[in-house]
Short mmCIF file of N, CA and C in Angstrom, two decimals:
data_model
loop_
_atom_site.label_atom_id
_atom_site.label_comp_id
_atom_site.label_asym_id
_atom_site.label_seq_id
_atom_site.Cartn_x
_atom_site.Cartn_y
_atom_site.Cartn_z
N MET J 1 9.79 -2.37 7.68
CA MET J 1 9.71 -2.31 6.24
C MET J 1 10.93 -1.56 5.71
N GLY J 2 11.53 -2.10 4.69
CA GLY J 2 12.61 -1.39 4.04
C GLY J 2 13.85 -1.31 4.90
N TYR J 3 14.74 -0.45 4.52
CA TYR J 3 16.01 -0.29 5.20
C TYR J 3 15.87 0.75 6.30
N THR J 4 15.97 0.31 7.52
CA THR J 4 15.90 1.24 8.65
C THR J 4 17.04 0.92 9.60
N GLY J 5 18.21 1.12 9.15
CA GLY J 5 19.36 0.82 9.98
C GLY J 5 20.57 1.57 9.49
N LYS J 6 21.70 1.23 10.06
CA LYS J 6 22.94 1.91 9.73
C LYS J 6 24.06 0.90 9.88
N GLN J 7 24.99 0.91 8.95
CA GLN J 7 26.14 0.04 9.07
C GLN J 7 27.24 0.78 9.83
N VAL J 8 27.95 0.04 10.65
CA VAL J 8 29.08 0.62 11.37
C VAL J 8 30.33 -0.18 11.02
N ILE J 9 31.45 0.51 11.02
CA ILE J 9 32.70 -0.18 10.70
C ILE J 9 33.66 -0.21 11.88
N HIS J 10 33.28 0.45 12.98
CA HIS J 10 34.13 0.44 14.16
C HIS J 10 33.24 0.34 15.40
N PRO J 11 33.64 -0.46 16.39
CA PRO J 11 32.81 -0.63 17.59
C PRO J 11 32.46 0.68 18.30
N LYS J 12 33.30 1.70 18.20
CA LYS J 12 33.00 2.97 18.86
C LYS J 12 31.80 3.67 18.24
N GLN J 13 31.41 3.28 17.03
CA GLN J 13 30.27 3.89 16.35
C GLN J 13 28.94 3.31 16.83
N ILE J 14 28.97 2.16 17.46
CA ILE J 14 27.73 1.47 17.83
C ILE J 14 26.86 2.32 18.74
N GLU J 15 27.43 2.88 19.80
CA GLU J 15 26.64 3.68 20.75
C GLU J 15 26.02 4.90 20.05
N ILE J 16 26.76 5.54 19.17
CA ILE J 16 26.26 6.71 18.46
C ILE J 16 25.07 6.31 17.59
N VAL J 17 25.22 5.23 16.85
CA VAL J 17 24.15 4.78 15.96
C VAL J 17 22.94 4.32 16.76
N GLN J 18 23.16 3.59 17.85
CA GLN J 18 22.03 3.15 18.67
C GLN J 18 21.25 4.34 19.21
N SER J 19 21.95 5.38 19.63
CA SER J 19 21.24 6.54 20.17
C SER J 19 20.43 7.24 19.08
N ALA J 20 20.88 7.18 17.84
CA ALA J 20 20.15 7.81 16.73
C ALA J 20 18.86 7.06 16.43
N PHE J 21 18.82 5.75 16.66
CA PHE J 21 17.66 4.96 16.30
C PHE J 21 16.75 4.62 17.49
N LEU J 22 17.16 4.97 18.70
CA LEU J 22 16.30 4.73 19.85
C LEU J 22 15.13 5.70 19.82
N PRO J 23 13.94 5.24 20.15
CA PRO J 23 12.81 6.17 20.20
C PRO J 23 12.95 7.13 21.37
N SER J 24 12.37 8.31 21.20
CA SER J 24 12.41 9.30 22.28
C SER J 24 11.50 8.85 23.41
N GLU J 25 11.67 9.48 24.58
CA GLU J 25 10.79 9.18 25.72
C GLU J 25 9.33 9.45 25.35
N LYS J 26 9.09 10.49 24.61
CA LYS J 26 7.74 10.86 24.19
C LYS J 26 7.12 9.74 23.33
N LYS J 27 7.92 9.21 22.40
CA LYS J 27 7.43 8.12 21.54
C LYS J 27 7.21 6.85 22.35
N LEU J 28 8.07 6.60 23.31
CA LEU J 28 7.89 5.42 24.16
C LEU J 28 6.60 5.52 24.98
N ARG J 29 6.33 6.72 25.55
CA ARG J 29 5.09 6.91 26.31
C ARG J 29 3.87 6.73 25.41
N TRP J 30 3.96 7.23 24.17
CA TRP J 30 2.86 7.09 23.23
C TRP J 30 2.59 5.61 22.94
N ALA J 31 3.65 4.86 22.66
CA ALA J 31 3.50 3.43 22.36
C ALA J 31 2.98 2.67 23.57
N GLU J 32 3.46 3.02 24.75
CA GLU J 32 2.97 2.36 25.96
C GLU J 32 1.49 2.66 26.17
N GLY J 33 1.08 3.89 25.89
CA GLY J 33 -0.34 4.25 26.00
C GLY J 33 -1.19 3.47 25.02
N LEU J 34 -0.69 3.27 23.83
CA LEU J 34 -1.41 2.50 22.82
C LEU J 34 -1.56 1.04 23.28
N LEU J 35 -0.49 0.47 23.80
CA LEU J 35 -0.56 -0.90 24.31
C LEU J 35 -1.50 -1.00 25.50
N GLN J 36 -1.49 0.01 26.37
CA GLN J 36 -2.38 0.02 27.53
C GLN J 36 -3.84 0.07 27.08
N ALA J 37 -4.15 0.89 26.08
CA ALA J 37 -5.52 0.98 25.56
C ALA J 37 -5.95 -0.37 25.00
N TYR J 38 -5.06 -1.05 24.32
CA TYR J 38 -5.36 -2.36 23.78
C TYR J 38 -5.60 -3.38 24.91
N ASP J 39 -4.72 -3.35 25.92
CA ASP J 39 -4.87 -4.27 27.06
C ASP J 39 -6.18 -4.02 27.81
N GLU J 40 -6.53 -2.75 28.00
CA GLU J 40 -7.79 -2.43 28.68
C GLU J 40 -8.99 -2.96 27.92
N HIS J 41 -8.92 -2.87 26.61
CA HIS J 41 -10.02 -3.42 25.80
C HIS J 41 -10.10 -4.93 25.99
N GLN J 42 -8.96 -5.58 25.99
CA GLN J 42 -8.94 -7.03 26.17
C GLN J 42 -9.50 -7.43 27.53
N LYS J 43 -9.20 -6.65 28.57
CA LYS J 43 -9.65 -6.96 29.93
C LYS J 43 -11.11 -6.57 30.17
N SER J 44 -11.69 -5.83 29.25
CA SER J 44 -13.05 -5.32 29.46
C SER J 44 -14.12 -6.41 29.39
N GLY J 45 -13.71 -7.61 28.99
CA GLY J 45 -14.68 -8.70 28.93
C GLY J 45 -15.35 -8.81 27.57
N LYS J 46 -15.08 -7.90 26.70
CA LYS J 46 -15.64 -7.98 25.35
C LYS J 46 -14.92 -9.10 24.62
N ASN J 47 -15.50 -9.50 23.50
CA ASN J 47 -14.82 -10.51 22.69
C ASN J 47 -13.45 -9.99 22.30
N ASN J 48 -12.59 -10.92 21.95
CA ASN J 48 -11.28 -10.49 21.50
C ASN J 48 -11.43 -9.48 20.38
N MET J 49 -10.57 -8.51 20.37
CA MET J 49 -10.66 -7.45 19.40
C MET J 49 -10.33 -7.98 18.01
N SER J 50 -11.22 -7.77 17.08
CA SER J 50 -10.95 -8.17 15.70
C SER J 50 -9.93 -7.21 15.12
N GLU J 51 -9.42 -7.55 13.95
CA GLU J 51 -8.44 -6.66 13.30
C GLU J 51 -9.06 -5.29 13.07
N SER J 52 -10.30 -5.25 12.59
CA SER J 52 -10.92 -3.94 12.35
C SER J 52 -11.22 -3.25 13.68
N GLY J 53 -11.61 -4.01 14.70
CA GLY J 53 -11.82 -3.43 16.02
C GLY J 53 -10.54 -2.86 16.60
N ARG J 54 -9.46 -3.56 16.39
CA ARG J 54 -8.17 -3.08 16.87
C ARG J 54 -7.80 -1.80 16.13
N GLN J 55 -8.07 -1.77 14.84
CA GLN J 55 -7.79 -0.55 14.07
C GLN J 55 -8.64 0.60 14.59
N ASP J 56 -9.90 0.33 14.91
CA ASP J 56 -10.78 1.38 15.44
C ASP J 56 -10.23 1.93 16.75
N GLU J 57 -9.77 1.03 17.63
CA GLU J 57 -9.21 1.48 18.90
C GLU J 57 -7.94 2.31 18.68
N ILE J 58 -7.12 1.88 17.74
CA ILE J 58 -5.90 2.64 17.44
C ILE J 58 -6.26 4.00 16.89
N LEU J 59 -7.24 4.06 15.98
CA LEU J 59 -7.65 5.35 15.42
C LEU J 59 -8.23 6.26 16.50
N LYS J 60 -9.02 5.69 17.42
CA LYS J 60 -9.56 6.49 18.53
C LYS J 60 -8.42 7.05 19.39
N TYR J 61 -7.43 6.21 19.66
CA TYR J 61 -6.31 6.65 20.47
C TYR J 61 -5.53 7.75 19.75
N LEU J 62 -5.30 7.57 18.44
CA LEU J 62 -4.59 8.58 17.67
C LEU J 62 -5.37 9.89 17.65
N GLU J 63 -6.70 9.80 17.52
CA GLU J 63 -7.53 11.00 17.52
C GLU J 63 -7.41 11.73 18.85
N LYS J 64 -7.44 10.97 19.94
CA LYS J 64 -7.31 11.56 21.28
C LYS J 64 -5.95 12.25 21.40
N GLN J 65 -4.90 11.59 20.90
CA GLN J 65 -3.56 12.17 20.99
C GLN J 65 -3.44 13.42 20.12
N SER J 66 -4.14 13.44 18.98
CA SER J 66 -4.02 14.59 18.09
C SER J 66 -4.66 15.83 18.70
N GLN J 67 -5.55 15.65 19.68
CA GLN J 67 -6.17 16.78 20.36
C GLN J 67 -5.30 17.31 21.50
N SER J 68 -4.25 16.58 21.80
CA SER J 68 -3.37 16.95 22.90
C SER J 68 -2.53 18.16 22.53
N PRO J 69 -2.32 19.10 23.46
CA PRO J 69 -1.46 20.25 23.17
C PRO J 69 0.01 19.86 22.98
N HIS J 70 0.35 18.61 23.33
CA HIS J 70 1.73 18.16 23.19
C HIS J 70 2.08 17.82 21.75
N PHE J 71 1.06 17.68 20.89
CA PHE J 71 1.27 17.34 19.50
C PHE J 71 0.71 18.45 18.62
N PRO J 72 1.53 19.45 18.30
CA PRO J 72 1.03 20.55 17.46
C PRO J 72 0.69 20.03 16.07
N PRO J 73 -0.17 20.75 15.34
CA PRO J 73 -0.53 20.32 13.98
C PRO J 73 0.70 20.22 13.08
N VAL J 74 0.62 19.31 12.14
CA VAL J 74 1.70 19.12 11.18
C VAL J 74 1.67 20.27 10.18
N GLU J 75 2.82 20.81 9.86
CA GLU J 75 2.87 21.86 8.85
C GLU J 75 2.46 21.28 7.51
N ASP J 76 1.82 22.11 6.69
CA ASP J 76 1.37 21.65 5.38
C ASP J 76 2.54 21.63 4.39
N PHE J 77 2.34 20.95 3.26
CA PHE J 77 3.34 20.92 2.21
C PHE J 77 3.58 22.33 1.67
N LYS J 78 4.78 22.59 1.21
CA LYS J 78 5.09 23.88 0.60
C LYS J 78 4.24 24.05 -0.66
N PRO J 79 3.81 25.28 -0.97
CA PRO J 79 2.89 25.48 -2.09
C PRO J 79 3.51 25.29 -3.48
N ASP J 80 4.82 25.35 -3.62
CA ASP J 80 5.43 25.30 -4.95
C ASP J 80 5.95 23.91 -5.34
N LEU J 81 5.43 22.84 -4.74
CA LEU J 81 5.89 21.49 -5.06
C LEU J 81 5.26 20.99 -6.36
N ASP J 82 5.99 20.11 -7.05
CA ASP J 82 5.42 19.44 -8.22
C ASP J 82 4.73 18.17 -7.74
N TRP J 83 3.50 17.94 -8.18
CA TRP J 83 2.71 16.78 -7.78
C TRP J 83 2.42 15.92 -9.00
N PHE J 84 2.51 14.61 -8.83
CA PHE J 84 2.21 13.66 -9.90
C PHE J 84 1.18 12.66 -9.39
N ASN J 85 0.37 12.14 -10.30
CA ASN J 85 -0.62 11.09 -10.00
C ASN J 85 -1.69 11.54 -9.03
N VAL J 86 -1.92 12.84 -8.92
CA VAL J 86 -3.03 13.38 -8.13
C VAL J 86 -3.68 14.49 -8.96
N THR J 87 -4.96 14.74 -8.69
CA THR J 87 -5.67 15.76 -9.46
C THR J 87 -5.38 17.17 -8.96
N GLU J 88 -4.89 17.27 -7.72
CA GLU J 88 -4.56 18.58 -7.14
C GLU J 88 -3.51 18.37 -6.06
N PRO J 89 -2.77 19.42 -5.70
CA PRO J 89 -1.80 19.27 -4.60
C PRO J 89 -2.49 18.82 -3.32
N LEU J 90 -1.82 17.93 -2.58
CA LEU J 90 -2.39 17.43 -1.33
C LEU J 90 -2.11 18.40 -0.19
N SER J 91 -3.00 18.40 0.79
CA SER J 91 -2.88 19.26 1.95
C SER J 91 -3.21 18.44 3.19
N PHE J 92 -2.37 18.56 4.21
CA PHE J 92 -2.67 17.86 5.47
C PHE J 92 -3.98 18.35 6.07
N GLN J 93 -4.24 19.64 5.97
CA GLN J 93 -5.45 20.19 6.58
C GLN J 93 -6.71 19.86 5.77
N GLU J 94 -6.60 19.80 4.44
CA GLU J 94 -7.79 19.60 3.62
C GLU J 94 -8.01 18.15 3.21
N ASN J 95 -6.96 17.47 2.71
CA ASN J 95 -7.13 16.13 2.15
C ASN J 95 -6.74 15.00 3.09
N LEU J 96 -5.81 15.26 3.99
CA LEU J 96 -5.20 14.17 4.75
C LEU J 96 -5.52 14.21 6.24
N GLN J 97 -6.31 15.17 6.67
CA GLN J 97 -6.63 15.28 8.09
C GLN J 97 -7.37 14.03 8.57
N GLY J 98 -6.94 13.50 9.71
CA GLY J 98 -7.57 12.31 10.28
C GLY J 98 -7.08 11.01 9.68
N LYS J 99 -6.11 11.07 8.81
CA LYS J 99 -5.58 9.86 8.18
C LYS J 99 -4.15 9.60 8.66
N VAL J 100 -3.75 8.35 8.59
CA VAL J 100 -2.37 7.98 8.83
C VAL J 100 -1.66 8.17 7.49
N VAL J 101 -0.63 9.02 7.47
CA VAL J 101 0.07 9.33 6.22
C VAL J 101 1.48 8.75 6.30
N VAL J 102 1.80 7.89 5.34
CA VAL J 102 3.14 7.33 5.23
C VAL J 102 3.86 8.13 4.15
N LEU J 103 4.92 8.84 4.55
CA LEU J 103 5.74 9.57 3.59
C LEU J 103 6.91 8.67 3.22
N ASP J 104 6.95 8.24 1.96
CA ASP J 104 8.03 7.37 1.49
C ASP J 104 9.02 8.22 0.71
N PHE J 105 10.16 8.52 1.33
CA PHE J 105 11.20 9.30 0.68
C PHE J 105 12.05 8.35 -0.17
N PHE J 106 12.18 8.66 -1.46
CA PHE J 106 12.89 7.76 -2.35
C PHE J 106 13.69 8.57 -3.38
N THR J 107 14.61 7.88 -4.04
CA THR J 107 15.30 8.42 -5.21
C THR J 107 15.24 7.36 -6.29
N TYR J 108 15.29 7.78 -7.52
CA TYR J 108 15.29 6.83 -8.63
C TYR J 108 16.53 5.97 -8.57
N CYS J 109 16.37 4.72 -8.91
CA CYS J 109 17.46 3.75 -9.00
C CYS J 109 18.09 3.40 -7.65
N CYS J 110 17.49 3.80 -6.54
CA CYS J 110 17.98 3.42 -5.21
C CYS J 110 17.47 2.02 -4.92
N ILE J 111 18.37 1.08 -4.71
CA ILE J 111 17.97 -0.32 -4.53
C ILE J 111 17.12 -0.50 -3.27
N ASN J 112 17.48 0.20 -2.18
CA ASN J 112 16.68 0.07 -0.96
C ASN J 112 15.29 0.66 -1.16
N CYS J 113 15.21 1.75 -1.94
CA CYS J 113 13.91 2.35 -2.24
C CYS J 113 13.04 1.39 -3.05
N MET J 114 13.67 0.64 -3.94
CA MET J 114 12.93 -0.33 -4.76
C MET J 114 12.47 -1.52 -3.92
N HIS J 115 13.27 -1.91 -2.95
CA HIS J 115 12.92 -3.06 -2.12
C HIS J 115 11.67 -2.82 -1.28
N ILE J 116 11.40 -1.57 -0.95
CA ILE J 116 10.24 -1.28 -0.10
C ILE J 116 8.94 -1.21 -0.92
N LEU J 117 9.04 -1.11 -2.24
CA LEU J 117 7.84 -0.97 -3.07
C LEU J 117 6.82 -2.09 -2.87
N PRO J 118 7.21 -3.37 -2.80
CA PRO J 118 6.19 -4.40 -2.56
C PRO J 118 5.47 -4.23 -1.21
N ASP J 119 6.21 -3.77 -0.19
CA ASP J 119 5.58 -3.54 1.12
C ASP J 119 4.58 -2.39 1.04
N LEU J 120 4.96 -1.32 0.35
CA LEU J 120 4.04 -0.19 0.20
C LEU J 120 2.81 -0.59 -0.62
N HIS J 121 3.03 -1.39 -1.65
CA HIS J 121 1.91 -1.86 -2.47
C HIS J 121 0.95 -2.70 -1.62
N LYS J 122 1.51 -3.58 -0.80
CA LYS J 122 0.67 -4.42 0.07
C LYS J 122 -0.13 -3.55 1.04
N LEU J 123 0.51 -2.53 1.62
CA LEU J 123 -0.21 -1.61 2.51
C LEU J 123 -1.37 -0.93 1.78
N GLU J 124 -1.09 -0.45 0.57
CA GLU J 124 -2.13 0.24 -0.20
C GLU J 124 -3.26 -0.70 -0.60
N GLN J 125 -2.95 -1.97 -0.84
CA GLN J 125 -3.98 -2.95 -1.17
C GLN J 125 -4.81 -3.31 0.06
N SER J 126 -4.17 -3.32 1.22
CA SER J 126 -4.86 -3.71 2.46
C SER J 126 -5.68 -2.59 3.06
N TYR J 127 -5.20 -1.35 2.93
CA TYR J 127 -5.86 -0.21 3.56
C TYR J 127 -5.96 0.93 2.56
N SER J 128 -7.16 1.29 2.23
CA SER J 128 -7.39 2.37 1.27
C SER J 128 -7.40 3.72 2.00
N PRO J 129 -7.38 4.81 1.25
CA PRO J 129 -7.55 6.12 1.90
C PRO J 129 -8.86 6.22 2.68
N GLU J 130 -9.89 5.53 2.20
CA GLU J 130 -11.16 5.53 2.93
C GLU J 130 -11.03 4.81 4.27
N ASP J 131 -10.09 3.85 4.35
CA ASP J 131 -9.82 3.15 5.61
C ASP J 131 -8.98 4.01 6.55
N GLY J 132 -8.36 5.06 6.00
CA GLY J 132 -7.58 5.96 6.84
C GLY J 132 -6.09 5.94 6.61
N LEU J 133 -5.61 5.27 5.53
CA LEU J 133 -4.17 5.23 5.27
C LEU J 133 -3.88 5.83 3.89
N VAL J 134 -2.91 6.73 3.85
CA VAL J 134 -2.48 7.33 2.59
C VAL J 134 -0.96 7.20 2.51
N VAL J 135 -0.47 6.69 1.36
CA VAL J 135 0.96 6.60 1.13
C VAL J 135 1.32 7.69 0.11
N VAL J 136 2.28 8.53 0.49
CA VAL J 136 2.72 9.62 -0.39
C VAL J 136 4.20 9.40 -0.66
N GLY J 137 4.56 9.23 -1.94
CA GLY J 137 5.96 9.11 -2.33
C GLY J 137 6.57 10.49 -2.49
N VAL J 138 7.75 10.66 -1.91
CA VAL J 138 8.44 11.96 -1.97
C VAL J 138 9.80 11.72 -2.62
N HIS J 139 9.97 12.20 -3.86
CA HIS J 139 11.25 12.07 -4.52
C HIS J 139 12.23 13.04 -3.88
N SER J 140 13.33 12.52 -3.38
CA SER J 140 14.22 13.36 -2.56
C SER J 140 15.62 13.51 -3.13
N ALA J 141 15.74 13.44 -4.43
CA ALA J 141 17.08 13.59 -5.04
C ALA J 141 17.40 15.05 -5.27
#
C-alpha cells in the first residue's frame, strides 16, 4: 500500500537501499512462524480456513508473540499530543491493546500520502476496531 520504496540515481546506491528495505532476521522468523501456523492448520484435516478463520489464527499467533519476552510492550503516545476526531487521547495500554494498529504518517498536500487514502479507507471499511484493526493518522510535518 502506498509508497514504500526509494529511487536511486546511481547503481552503487542499489545495495544500500536494498539493505534498508530488507526485513530483519527477527521479522523473517516471525513471518515464517505465521506461515507455518497457517500450513499446520491446513494440514490438520479441518476444512480450508475461511477468511475469518485465517484472521483468528493470525490473531492467536500475534497474541502468542506478544507474550514473548522478545517483544517488549510498545511505548505509549506522549501525553502532550494534539488529538483530532477522537473523544480522548488514545493509549496503547488502554484503548489499543490487543489490536493491530496502523500508524499512517502523513503531511498535508503530500501526493503519496493522498494516494494511500483509498487503501486506508478500504481497510477501515473491511475491518472495524471491534474486528481488531485501528488506523491512526499521524501528521508528521
